[in-house]
XYZ file of C-alpha atoms in Angstrom:
411
model
C -16.943 -29.682 -4.471
C -16.831 -33.247 -3.851
C -18.915 -35.863 -5.021
C -21.198 -38.596 -3.019
C -19.111 -41.262 -4.009
C -16.026 -39.478 -3.445
C -17.161 -38.955 -0.015
C -16.452 -42.460 0.982
C -13.373 -42.458 -0.679
C -12.634 -39.327 1.880
C -14.174 -41.533 4.883
C -11.958 -44.684 4.113
C -8.601 -42.827 3.689
C -9.484 -40.818 7.005
C -9.699 -43.575 8.661
C -7.248 -45.535 7.715
C -4.670 -42.028 8.392
C -5.903 -42.647 11.447
C -5.225 -45.916 12.521
C -1.546 -44.640 11.278
C -1.288 -42.374 13.720
C 0.075 -43.246 17.525
C -2.197 -41.138 19.137
C 0.727 -41.047 22.358
C 3.183 -39.335 19.381
C 3.245 -35.658 18.084
C 3.068 -35.536 14.525
C 3.515 -32.440 12.300
C 1.894 -30.714 10.058
C 4.111 -31.461 7.200
C 4.506 -35.428 8.454
C 0.321 -35.652 8.549
C 0.259 -34.269 4.492
C 2.611 -36.645 3.909
C 0.654 -39.476 5.110
C -2.786 -39.043 3.799
C -1.120 -37.766 0.147
C 0.323 -41.954 0.448
C -2.492 -42.874 1.193
C -4.618 -41.166 -1.610
C -1.677 -42.389 -3.895
C -2.917 -46.271 -2.727
C -6.533 -45.534 -3.003
C -5.619 -43.962 -6.690
C -4.680 -47.618 -8.101
C -8.057 -48.987 -6.994
C -10.060 -46.645 -8.169
C -9.725 -43.650 -10.481
C -8.995 -40.583 -8.926
C -7.911 -37.581 -11.143
C -5.373 -34.741 -9.644
C -7.866 -32.380 -9.110
C -9.958 -34.460 -7.230
C -6.408 -36.242 -4.905
C -5.477 -32.295 -4.113
C -9.605 -31.635 -3.281
C -9.062 -35.037 -1.044
C -6.501 -34.247 0.431
C -6.967 -30.494 1.085
C -10.601 -31.661 3.014
C -8.573 -34.962 5.327
C -5.585 -32.247 6.458
C -8.445 -30.108 6.893
C -11.095 -32.230 9.524
C -7.905 -33.416 11.111
C -5.593 -30.373 11.228
C -7.410 -27.393 10.052
C -10.975 -26.158 10.698
C -13.042 -27.806 8.436
C -15.081 -26.673 5.961
C -14.637 -23.530 7.806
C -10.974 -23.537 6.368
C -10.615 -21.827 3.309
C -12.785 -18.969 4.853
C -10.177 -18.726 7.161
C -7.432 -18.663 4.966
C -10.171 -15.831 2.416
C -7.924 -13.076 2.883
C -11.192 -11.165 2.007
C -13.120 -11.692 5.129
C -13.424 -9.935 7.698
C -15.409 -12.191 10.221
C -17.021 -15.506 10.166
C -20.255 -15.866 12.444
C -21.294 -19.431 13.137
C -25.383 -20.033 14.172
C -25.461 -23.492 15.144
C -24.257 -26.249 12.181
C -26.251 -25.157 9.503
C -26.071 -21.541 9.397
C -22.774 -19.797 8.492
C -22.198 -16.336 7.680
C -19.092 -13.689 6.431
C -18.251 -10.423 6.382
C -16.453 -8.895 3.280
C -15.630 -5.342 2.897
C -18.749 -4.434 5.336
C -21.445 -6.198 4.071
C -22.403 -10.043 5.934
C -23.600 -12.995 3.435
C -24.883 -15.807 4.005
C -22.613 -19.752 3.107
C -23.476 -22.036 1.410
C -22.052 -24.738 3.396
C -22.902 -26.367 6.710
C -21.581 -29.447 9.277
C -22.387 -31.724 8.731
C -24.240 -32.375 11.857
C -23.578 -30.518 15.228
C -21.515 -32.512 16.822
C -18.715 -31.583 13.852
C -19.316 -28.909 14.785
C -18.426 -29.270 18.286
C -15.596 -31.198 17.388
C -13.668 -28.073 15.564
C -14.602 -25.982 18.282
C -13.010 -28.335 21.268
C -9.873 -28.112 18.563
C -9.740 -24.438 18.923
C -10.720 -23.812 22.943
C -7.998 -27.024 23.557
C -4.771 -25.764 21.400
C -6.048 -22.200 22.995
C -5.459 -23.838 26.538
C -8.989 -22.802 27.057
C -12.374 -25.069 28.729
C -16.104 -25.330 27.010
C -18.404 -27.207 28.687
C -22.220 -27.240 29.898
C -21.244 -26.181 32.788
C -19.354 -23.352 31.216
C -20.709 -22.675 28.300
C -18.450 -19.160 26.589
C -15.086 -18.562 26.037
C -12.727 -16.044 24.857
C -9.884 -18.111 22.262
C -7.557 -17.453 19.392
C -6.341 -18.910 16.596
C -2.515 -19.551 15.474
C -2.595 -16.564 13.105
C -4.509 -14.640 15.784
C -7.698 -14.087 15.403
C -9.497 -13.665 17.937
C -12.767 -16.302 18.673
C -16.129 -16.215 20.782
C -18.123 -19.905 21.550
C -21.219 -20.247 23.116
C -22.862 -23.260 23.543
C -25.855 -25.193 24.772
C -28.056 -24.262 27.340
C -27.359 -21.087 26.114
C -27.518 -21.037 23.008
C -30.648 -22.098 21.887
C -29.922 -22.666 18.626
C -26.819 -25.503 18.321
C -22.993 -23.891 19.321
C -22.542 -20.468 18.096
C -19.016 -19.457 17.047
C -17.800 -15.890 15.389
C -13.919 -15.617 14.474
C -12.753 -11.810 14.060
C -9.792 -12.440 11.532
C -6.712 -9.281 11.703
C -5.039 -8.827 8.401
C -1.725 -10.629 8.023
C 0.136 -7.923 8.747
C -0.805 -5.130 11.391
C -2.891 -2.076 9.810
C -0.382 1.088 10.142
C -1.525 4.765 11.195
C -0.251 5.710 7.770
C -2.899 2.656 6.061
C -5.568 4.426 8.602
C -4.399 7.698 7.109
C -5.134 5.620 3.470
C -8.285 4.376 4.288
C -9.632 8.104 5.528
C -9.845 6.461 8.715
C -8.613 9.609 10.213
C -6.374 12.990 8.840
C -2.775 13.068 8.860
C -3.129 16.124 11.001
C -5.063 14.078 13.599
C -2.031 11.246 13.016
C -0.152 13.255 14.004
C -1.112 14.921 17.382
C -1.413 11.360 18.040
C 2.163 10.363 17.444
C 3.312 13.490 19.796
C 0.753 12.614 22.072
C 2.035 8.594 22.798
C 6.017 9.898 22.464
C 5.391 12.619 25.595
C 3.820 9.713 27.477
C 0.014 10.937 27.748
C -2.109 7.871 28.715
C -4.639 7.675 25.747
C -8.028 5.975 26.405
C -9.920 4.700 22.567
C -13.452 3.925 22.709
C -16.333 3.035 20.393
C -18.971 0.852 19.754
C -18.686 -3.223 18.636
C -16.495 -3.279 14.729
C -15.149 0.254 14.958
C -11.871 -0.540 15.020
C -10.918 0.160 18.208
C -8.325 -3.062 18.830
C -6.975 -1.691 15.060
C -6.161 1.456 15.904
C -5.603 0.704 19.907
C -2.308 -1.645 17.614
C -1.685 1.468 14.992
C -0.993 4.078 18.490
C 1.279 1.503 20.035
C 3.814 1.609 16.858
C 4.336 4.989 17.866
C 6.429 4.067 21.279
C 9.600 4.043 21.408
C 11.720 0.958 21.091
C 13.535 1.330 23.833
C 10.907 1.185 26.602
C 9.651 -1.942 28.206
C 6.132 -2.975 27.224
C 3.491 -4.982 28.984
C -0.122 -5.728 27.304
C -3.072 -7.215 28.942
C -5.694 -8.966 26.609
C -8.626 -11.407 27.723
C -7.157 -13.277 24.727
C -4.142 -11.784 22.989
C -4.861 -10.151 19.328
C -2.116 -7.120 19.742
C 0.814 -7.066 17.424
C 3.621 -4.389 18.424
C 6.150 -4.280 16.363
C 10.133 -2.429 16.470
C 9.749 -2.963 20.996
C 12.070 -5.954 21.654
C 11.238 -5.516 25.753
C 8.084 -6.606 24.747
C 6.104 -8.497 27.439
C 2.781 -10.509 26.583
C -0.035 -10.751 29.431
C -3.764 -13.058 28.802
C -5.908 -14.337 31.082
C -6.837 -17.741 31.826
C -10.127 -19.443 32.580
C -10.836 -21.699 35.317
C -10.502 -25.325 34.936
C -13.081 -28.013 35.549
C -12.459 -28.220 39.084
C -13.390 -24.407 38.878
C -9.757 -23.148 39.835
C -6.938 -21.507 38.133
C -8.457 -18.374 36.985
C -6.155 -15.398 36.660
C -8.509 -12.515 35.316
C -7.598 -9.120 34.008
C -7.182 -7.535 37.634
C -4.960 -10.249 38.701
C -2.784 -9.517 35.249
C -2.997 -5.901 35.612
C -1.550 -5.816 39.549
C 1.266 -8.094 38.084
C 2.240 -6.084 35.904
C 2.971 -3.552 38.409
C 6.069 -5.646 40.014
C 7.320 -5.795 36.398
C 9.222 -3.123 36.050
C 6.355 -1.637 33.627
C 7.593 1.851 31.469
C 4.029 1.457 30.074
C 0.815 -0.736 30.109
C -1.364 -1.704 27.456
C -4.974 -2.811 28.712
C -6.496 -4.675 25.527
C -9.904 -3.884 26.603
C -11.581 -3.006 30.154
C -14.907 -4.588 30.452
C -15.644 -4.749 34.202
C -14.076 -4.576 38.040
C -10.603 -4.074 36.271
C -11.144 -0.551 35.340
C -10.511 0.802 39.125
C -6.674 -1.276 38.497
C -6.112 0.259 35.552
C -6.743 3.878 36.460
C -4.598 3.456 40.051
C -2.037 2.139 37.534
C -2.198 5.311 35.432
C -2.404 6.633 38.763
C 1.085 5.796 39.884
C 3.509 6.792 37.802
C 2.659 4.634 34.532
C 2.354 7.468 32.017
C 1.342 6.379 28.852
C -0.692 4.226 29.294
C -3.162 2.632 26.872
C -6.514 0.816 26.799
C -9.753 0.738 24.673
C -13.800 0.434 25.695
C -16.687 -0.060 24.679
C -18.438 3.844 24.689
C -20.840 5.860 22.165
C -19.196 8.873 22.593
C -16.003 9.932 24.920
C -18.947 11.267 27.423
C -20.626 7.866 27.510
C -17.393 6.470 28.248
C -16.831 7.987 31.051
C -20.018 7.029 32.500
C -19.567 3.354 31.417
C -16.431 3.940 33.378
C -17.720 4.854 36.543
C -19.880 1.746 36.700
C -17.004 -0.227 36.118
C -14.916 1.444 39.105
C -18.198 1.445 41.066
C -18.700 -2.925 40.724
C -15.048 -3.193 42.055
C -15.658 -0.410 45.093
C -17.722 1.470 46.408
C -16.211 4.043 46.299
C -18.199 8.131 46.403
C -18.800 8.948 42.873
C -16.642 12.243 43.399
C -13.874 9.998 44.306
C -14.409 8.152 40.777
C -14.537 11.096 38.677
C -11.545 12.342 40.485
C -9.604 9.239 39.475
C -10.868 8.720 36.182
C -9.970 12.503 35.302
C -6.267 12.410 36.664
C -5.473 9.022 35.045
C -7.455 9.183 31.313
C -5.808 12.398 29.432
C -6.953 11.918 26.336
C -9.883 10.235 24.579
C -10.311 8.804 21.333
C -13.397 7.744 19.761
C -14.212 5.976 16.826
C -17.069 4.975 15.161
C -18.217 2.500 12.108
C -20.629 4.657 9.471
C -23.475 4.355 7.386
C -21.680 3.442 4.541
C -19.324 0.738 6.658
C -16.521 2.776 6.570
C -14.729 3.104 10.273
C -14.235 6.858 11.338
C -12.416 8.483 14.187
C -15.131 11.537 14.931
C -13.841 12.870 18.089
C -9.983 13.557 19.733
C -11.031 14.945 22.874
C -9.066 16.092 26.728
C -9.968 15.278 29.844
C -9.392 18.562 31.878
C -10.069 17.609 35.034
C -13.231 18.173 37.300
C -15.251 21.514 37.569
C -18.688 21.752 39.753
C -18.434 17.883 40.522
C -18.567 17.094 36.741
C -15.711 15.706 34.227
C -14.753 19.009 31.577
C -14.341 17.532 28.360
C -12.689 19.869 25.860
C -12.653 18.451 22.633
C -9.725 19.026 20.187
C -10.576 17.497 16.903
C -14.276 16.520 15.853
C -15.499 14.442 12.449
C -18.022 17.058 10.720
C -20.296 14.825 9.067
C -20.953 16.691 5.437
C -23.584 14.011 4.006
C -23.328 11.396 1.695
C -22.097 11.190 -1.867
C -24.268 10.140 -4.913
C -21.974 6.171 -4.271
C -23.867 6.561 -0.644
C -20.100 7.323 0.492
C -20.331 9.293 3.948
C -18.654 13.174 2.794
C -16.520 14.980 6.127
C -13.263 14.982 7.680
C -11.803 15.434 11.103
C -11.134 19.056 12.236
C -9.338 20.840 14.529
C -11.287 22.441 16.712
C -9.152 25.544 17.580
C -9.323 24.828 21.346
C -6.264 24.855 22.926
C -4.813 21.694 24.713
C -4.480 22.663 28.446
C -2.552 19.902 29.840
C 0.582 20.628 28.400
C 3.177 20.137 31.120
C 4.062 15.980 28.901
C 4.719 17.650 25.978
C 7.159 20.606 27.880
C 8.920 17.236 29.927
C 9.342 15.580 26.930
C 10.894 18.491 25.006
C 8.246 18.859 22.358
C 6.195 21.671 21.286
C 2.926 21.389 22.521
C 0.305 20.238 20.494
């Protein structure tokens, strides 16, 4: 930990480095670090600084200029999955499903705002009092959400959702107990046979991770287009991959590119599959229409507490886009989405696949669901871990045409 005396040295060196950096000239991270190191060793001629302190000073100054200041060590810690900044003085992390308060704080609200502006500007986004909410991402793919005053009453709020260095595979999810091998193999067949699959679950249930794992079952010779609010999918093994990301409006209130815009333009890009990171509103209509116009094998996610709840939410989303008759909306949904996968974060903080269900069409005005796999909860172990597993229901799958077209045995 840097002492008060060293704090003064840090400020002197930072000012000296800033004076030597040409504001109009691009300078790499390596060059800035070398410049900081040179200044630290110069300063040590006047005041004794131990090697350990030199290393700490270099790290602190570099993080303040190019990193995320006091948050950088948390970003670098691979055991941390979420960083929550509730104003300059309240910083929390999530590790192994548990939340811990950190004994660190920003010097001022202005310092926190500087970090926020640095993150947002690098992602070509804008956030200010007039537009106080923004989604962005870090260089490593971590997802960032920012809310400023006057919306955030206790100061700037920033939430950083980190992702593992290597994408989580379906094999890893099986190993973690999130899904059974039988269910994973069934989903692999569904993806390869080009069924339209929708993943639902609550916040933090692992929808994006699961979508990423599922998308890696897609054959490598297909053309894939991903559409996201803030790009975080990491699809490997597909060469013909186009990644699209929304854009916020500029300071003049112009230039916004929405999810709807991206879905519509993607249809003119000869996609074989469209992957929509998450549907939250009007874009649900465009997604369903894309699925219904020959773009089989599409994948998407949404917030829903059950497959039935997700269907109701989709109805509401479509209604927000167009005042269509409810029956027409349900017909669109039942025609477009063929499989719903429901995920949940359990009471022991583990993430489980609770249900894989088939959407079978409309009967008596209602969308019919045919559960194929259901998680059977068997209580808790002595250690407080959830017992149970995802089991085949015995219900036969009804929509088998795509398996037949793909030359595969029905699931």
